Amino acid sequence: MKRLAILLSGRGSNFRAIYEAISNGDISNAEIALVISDKKEAKGLIFAKEKGLDARFVNPKDFESREEFDKYIVDLLRGKEIDLVCLAGFMRVITPYFVSAYRNRIINIHPSLLPSFPGLNAQKQALEYGVKITGCTVHFVDEKVDHGPIIIQAAVPVLENDTVETLSDRILKEEHRIYPQAINLIVNDKVEIVGRRVIVKEN
Ligand code: GRF
């Protein structure tokens, strides 16, 4: 069994999708061993507690720097023997210390087809740019924001009458599909990183 940690800051719908995928067997060979939120009132944190998971609020204000915060998180992860860290709407840029402590074992989901539209408000960026197709990306995390090797992407059309909300909803459905899929591949040792490319190994 691989041990997952989920890091989130808000709604937690991707976390719920991962939780459900483990419950119904779409993700095999993994369990959620720890949930961490940097926001006390995060819905995702409340859901984790309701489900009886080890769920912790870590207050950034208790730390002098981003690195101190990340050192505390890494200690928590090591204490729980975490194999894979899943960022799921975690609204903090993680430090190089954290990245190197868990090199190639941190993944993230981003609501655009990277490398287009990194950073905040990716759906709004796509709409304003006028692209006809956008989507979402699950990728390994490296030192640059929304930059590491890409594991899975899904394309989503932009419709004529889309608003940021309708487009975000359509992308979110795909996020909930590909994030569990990517986790299932990783925990079952089906992915290999070769340079910037992620190769999915056949059986
Ligand atoms: C998602 O759109 C995800 O792609 C982005 O943050 C949002 C988190 O939503 N990184 P949720 O908390 O998983 O519902």
Short mmCIF file of C-alpha atoms and ligand atoms in Angstrom, two decimals:
data_model
loop_
_atom_site.label_atom_id
_atom_site.label_comp_id
_atom_site.label_asym_id
_atom_site.label_seq_id
_atom_site.Cartn_x
_atom_site.Cartn_y
_atom_site.Cartn_z
CA MET A 1 0.00 0.00 0.00
CA LYS A 2 1.35 3.41 -0.98
CA ARG A 3 0.69 6.19 1.49
CA LEU A 4 -0.72 9.43 0.09
CA ALA A 5 -0.72 12.90 1.61
CA ILE A 6 -3.17 15.48 0.29
CA LEU A 7 -2.34 19.18 0.66
CA LEU A 8 -5.22 21.58 0.12
CA SER A 9 -6.45 25.07 0.94
CA GLY A 10 -10.14 25.13 0.09
CA ARG A 11 -13.10 23.34 -1.41
CA GLY A 12 -11.29 20.04 -1.80
CA SER A 13 -13.28 18.60 -4.69
CA ASN A 14 -10.18 16.98 -6.18
CA PHE A 15 -9.40 15.46 -2.81
CA ARG A 16 -12.94 14.06 -2.68
CA ALA A 17 -12.52 12.60 -6.16
CA ILE A 18 -9.31 10.89 -4.98
CA TYR A 19 -11.01 9.67 -1.81
CA GLU A 20 -13.90 8.22 -3.83
CA ALA A 21 -11.57 6.61 -6.37
CA ILE A 22 -9.80 4.80 -3.53
CA SER A 23 -13.15 3.73 -2.03
CA ASN A 24 -14.48 2.34 -5.32
CA GLY A 25 -11.22 0.71 -6.43
CA ASP A 26 -10.38 3.05 -9.32
CA ILE A 27 -7.17 3.70 -7.39
CA SER A 28 -5.65 0.48 -6.11
CA ASN A 29 -2.73 0.00 -3.81
CA ALA A 30 -3.05 3.38 -2.03
CA GLU A 31 -4.47 4.93 1.10
CA ILE A 32 -4.78 8.51 2.30
CA ALA A 33 -2.49 8.69 5.32
CA LEU A 34 -2.53 12.44 5.91
CA VAL A 35 -4.45 15.57 4.87
CA ILE A 36 -2.91 18.99 5.49
CA SER A 37 -4.55 22.38 5.04
CA ASP A 38 -3.05 25.85 5.46
CA LYS A 39 -6.58 27.20 5.95
CA LYS A 40 -8.48 26.31 9.09
CA GLU A 41 -11.96 26.54 7.55
CA ALA A 42 -11.13 24.68 4.31
CA LYS A 43 -14.09 22.51 3.26
CA GLY A 44 -11.65 19.81 2.25
CA LEU A 45 -10.22 19.69 5.77
CA ILE A 46 -13.70 19.38 7.27
CA PHE A 47 -14.53 16.54 4.88
CA ALA A 48 -11.29 14.74 5.82
CA LYS A 49 -12.13 14.97 9.52
CA GLU A 50 -15.66 13.69 8.89
CA LYS A 51 -14.14 10.68 7.19
CA GLY A 52 -11.88 10.01 10.18
CA LEU A 53 -8.65 10.73 8.32
CA ASP A 54 -5.58 12.21 9.99
CA ALA A 55 -6.34 15.82 9.02
CA ARG A 56 -4.26 18.75 10.20
CA PHE A 57 -4.45 22.50 9.96
CA VAL A 58 -0.96 24.00 9.83
CA ASN A 59 -1.06 27.77 10.33
CA PRO A 60 1.48 29.62 8.15
CA LYS A 61 1.40 32.46 10.69
CA ASP A 62 3.14 30.19 13.20
CA PHE A 63 6.30 30.16 11.06
CA GLU A 64 8.90 32.81 10.36
CA SER A 65 9.43 31.92 6.72
CA ARG A 66 8.08 29.77 3.90
CA GLU A 67 11.04 27.45 4.38
CA GLU A 68 10.30 26.98 8.09
CA PHE A 69 6.70 26.15 7.22
CA ASP A 70 7.83 23.66 4.58
CA LYS A 71 10.34 22.06 6.97
CA TYR A 72 7.52 21.41 9.39
CA ILE A 73 5.40 19.90 6.60
CA VAL A 74 8.26 17.67 5.41
CA ASP A 75 8.78 16.44 8.98
CA LEU A 76 5.07 15.59 9.18
CA LEU A 77 5.25 13.75 5.85
CA ARG A 78 8.33 11.79 6.92
CA GLY A 79 6.73 10.96 10.26
CA LYS A 80 3.78 9.44 8.42
CA GLU A 81 6.03 7.65 5.89
CA ILE A 82 4.32 9.32 2.94
CA ASP A 83 5.15 7.95 -0.50
CA LEU A 84 3.32 10.48 -2.69
CA VAL A 85 2.28 14.07 -2.00
CA CYS A 86 -0.78 15.26 -3.94
CA LEU A 87 -1.30 19.02 -4.11
CA ALA A 88 -5.02 19.56 -4.57
CA GLY A 89 -5.81 23.26 -4.61
CA PHE A 90 -2.95 24.02 -2.21
CA MET A 91 -2.54 27.77 -2.67
CA ARG A 92 1.10 28.04 -1.66
CA VAL A 93 4.22 27.90 -3.77
CA ILE A 94 6.38 25.22 -2.21
CA THR A 95 10.05 25.89 -1.52
CA PRO A 96 13.07 24.18 -3.18
CA TYR A 97 13.68 22.53 0.21
CA PHE A 98 10.32 20.73 -0.01
CA VAL A 99 10.78 19.87 -3.70
CA SER A 100 14.17 18.28 -3.12
CA ALA A 101 13.03 16.43 0.02
CA TYR A 102 10.29 14.76 -2.07
CA ARG A 103 11.83 14.91 -5.55
CA ASN A 104 9.53 13.25 -8.14
CA ARG A 105 7.10 12.35 -5.39
CA ILE A 106 4.97 15.52 -5.43
CA ILE A 107 2.23 15.98 -8.01
CA ASN A 108 -0.19 18.81 -8.76
CA ILE A 109 -3.30 19.46 -10.82
CA HIS A 110 -3.60 22.68 -12.79
CA PRO A 111 -6.71 23.88 -14.70
CA SER A 112 -5.10 24.55 -18.08
CA LEU A 113 -3.14 22.73 -20.74
CA LEU A 114 0.35 23.58 -19.50
CA PRO A 115 2.62 25.24 -20.48
CA SER A 116 -0.25 27.60 -21.39
CA PHE A 117 -1.70 29.70 -18.59
CA PRO A 118 0.35 28.81 -15.50
CA GLY A 119 -0.34 30.61 -12.22
CA LEU A 120 -3.59 31.90 -10.79
CA ASN A 121 -6.96 32.13 -12.59
CA ALA A 122 -5.93 29.83 -15.43
CA GLN A 123 -9.52 29.48 -16.67
CA LYS A 124 -9.95 33.28 -16.83
CA GLN A 125 -6.60 33.59 -18.60
CA ALA A 126 -7.73 31.05 -21.22
CA LEU A 127 -11.09 32.75 -21.75
CA GLU A 128 -9.51 36.20 -22.10
CA TYR A 129 -6.82 34.93 -24.46
CA GLY A 130 -9.53 33.49 -26.69
CA VAL A 131 -8.28 29.92 -27.04
CA LYS A 132 -10.84 27.44 -28.36
CA ILE A 133 -9.47 24.51 -26.40
CA THR A 134 -8.14 24.46 -22.86
CA GLY A 135 -8.17 21.74 -20.21
CA CYS A 136 -6.23 20.47 -17.24
CA THR A 137 -2.86 18.95 -16.45
CA VAL A 138 -1.51 16.59 -13.80
CA HIS A 139 2.23 17.07 -13.45
CA PHE A 140 5.18 16.38 -11.20
CA VAL A 141 6.24 19.39 -9.16
CA ASP A 142 9.67 20.91 -9.63
CA GLU A 143 11.23 24.20 -8.53
CA LYS A 144 9.27 26.31 -11.03
CA VAL A 145 5.55 27.00 -10.66
CA ASP A 146 3.28 24.75 -12.80
CA HIS A 147 6.29 23.49 -14.69
CA GLY A 148 7.36 19.88 -13.92
CA PRO A 149 7.01 16.79 -16.16
CA ILE A 150 3.44 16.23 -17.42
CA ILE A 151 1.71 12.98 -16.50
CA ILE A 152 -1.79 13.33 -18.00
CA GLN A 153 -3.70 16.12 -19.74
CA ALA A 154 -7.34 16.40 -20.78
CA ALA A 155 -8.66 18.82 -23.38
CA VAL A 156 -11.85 20.82 -22.84
CA PRO A 157 -13.53 23.00 -25.50
CA VAL A 158 -14.22 26.66 -24.81
CA LEU A 159 -17.82 27.41 -25.86
CA GLU A 160 -19.12 30.68 -27.30
CA ASN A 161 -21.18 31.62 -24.27
CA ASP A 162 -18.78 30.38 -21.60
CA THR A 163 -18.19 32.37 -18.44
CA VAL A 164 -15.26 31.70 -16.08
CA GLU A 165 -17.71 29.67 -13.97
CA THR A 166 -19.14 27.47 -16.73
CA LEU A 167 -15.68 26.84 -18.19
CA SER A 168 -14.21 26.09 -14.76
CA ASP A 169 -17.02 23.58 -14.07
CA ARG A 170 -16.40 21.78 -17.35
CA ILE A 171 -12.65 21.62 -16.67
CA LEU A 172 -13.24 20.47 -13.08
CA LYS A 173 -15.10 17.36 -14.29
CA GLU A 174 -12.00 16.38 -16.23
CA GLU A 175 -9.76 17.18 -13.25
CA HIS A 176 -11.76 14.71 -11.17
CA ARG A 177 -11.23 12.06 -13.83
CA ILE A 178 -7.52 12.49 -14.60
CA TYR A 179 -6.15 13.19 -11.10
CA PRO A 180 -7.17 9.77 -9.72
CA GLN A 181 -6.05 8.17 -12.99
CA ALA A 182 -2.56 9.70 -12.64
CA ILE A 183 -2.29 8.66 -8.99
CA ASN A 184 -3.30 5.11 -9.87
CA LEU A 185 -0.54 4.92 -12.49
CA ILE A 186 2.11 6.26 -10.10
CA VAL A 187 1.26 4.12 -7.08
CA ASN A 188 1.27 1.04 -9.28
CA ASP A 189 4.75 1.92 -10.62
CA LYS A 190 3.52 2.51 -14.16
CA VAL A 191 5.27 5.82 -14.82
CA GLU A 192 8.87 6.61 -15.50
CA ILE A 193 10.36 10.08 -15.88
CA VAL A 194 12.81 10.44 -18.75
CA GLY A 195 14.07 14.01 -18.91
CA ARG A 196 10.91 16.10 -19.18
CA ARG A 197 8.87 13.21 -20.51
CA VAL A 198 6.73 10.89 -18.45
CA ILE A 199 6.52 7.45 -20.01
CA VAL A 200 3.53 5.29 -19.08
CA LYS A 201 4.73 1.71 -18.94
CA GLU A 202 2.60 -1.06 -20.40
CA ASN A 203 2.01 -4.24 -18.42
C1 GRF B 1 -8.65 23.20 -9.06
O1 GRF B 1 -9.16 23.91 -10.15
C2 GRF B 1 -7.22 22.82 -9.31
O2 GRF B 1 -6.95 22.57 -10.65
C3 GRF B 1 -6.47 24.04 -8.84
O3 GRF B 1 -7.18 24.49 -7.72
C4 GRF B 1 -8.54 24.06 -7.81
C5 GRF B 1 -8.83 23.29 -6.56
O4 GRF B 1 -10.18 22.91 -6.46
N1 GRF B 1 -5.08 23.72 -8.57
P1 GRF B 1 -10.63 21.86 -5.34
O5 GRF B 1 -10.21 22.46 -3.99
O6 GRF B 1 -9.94 20.57 -5.61
O7 GRF B 1 -12.12 21.78 -5.47
#
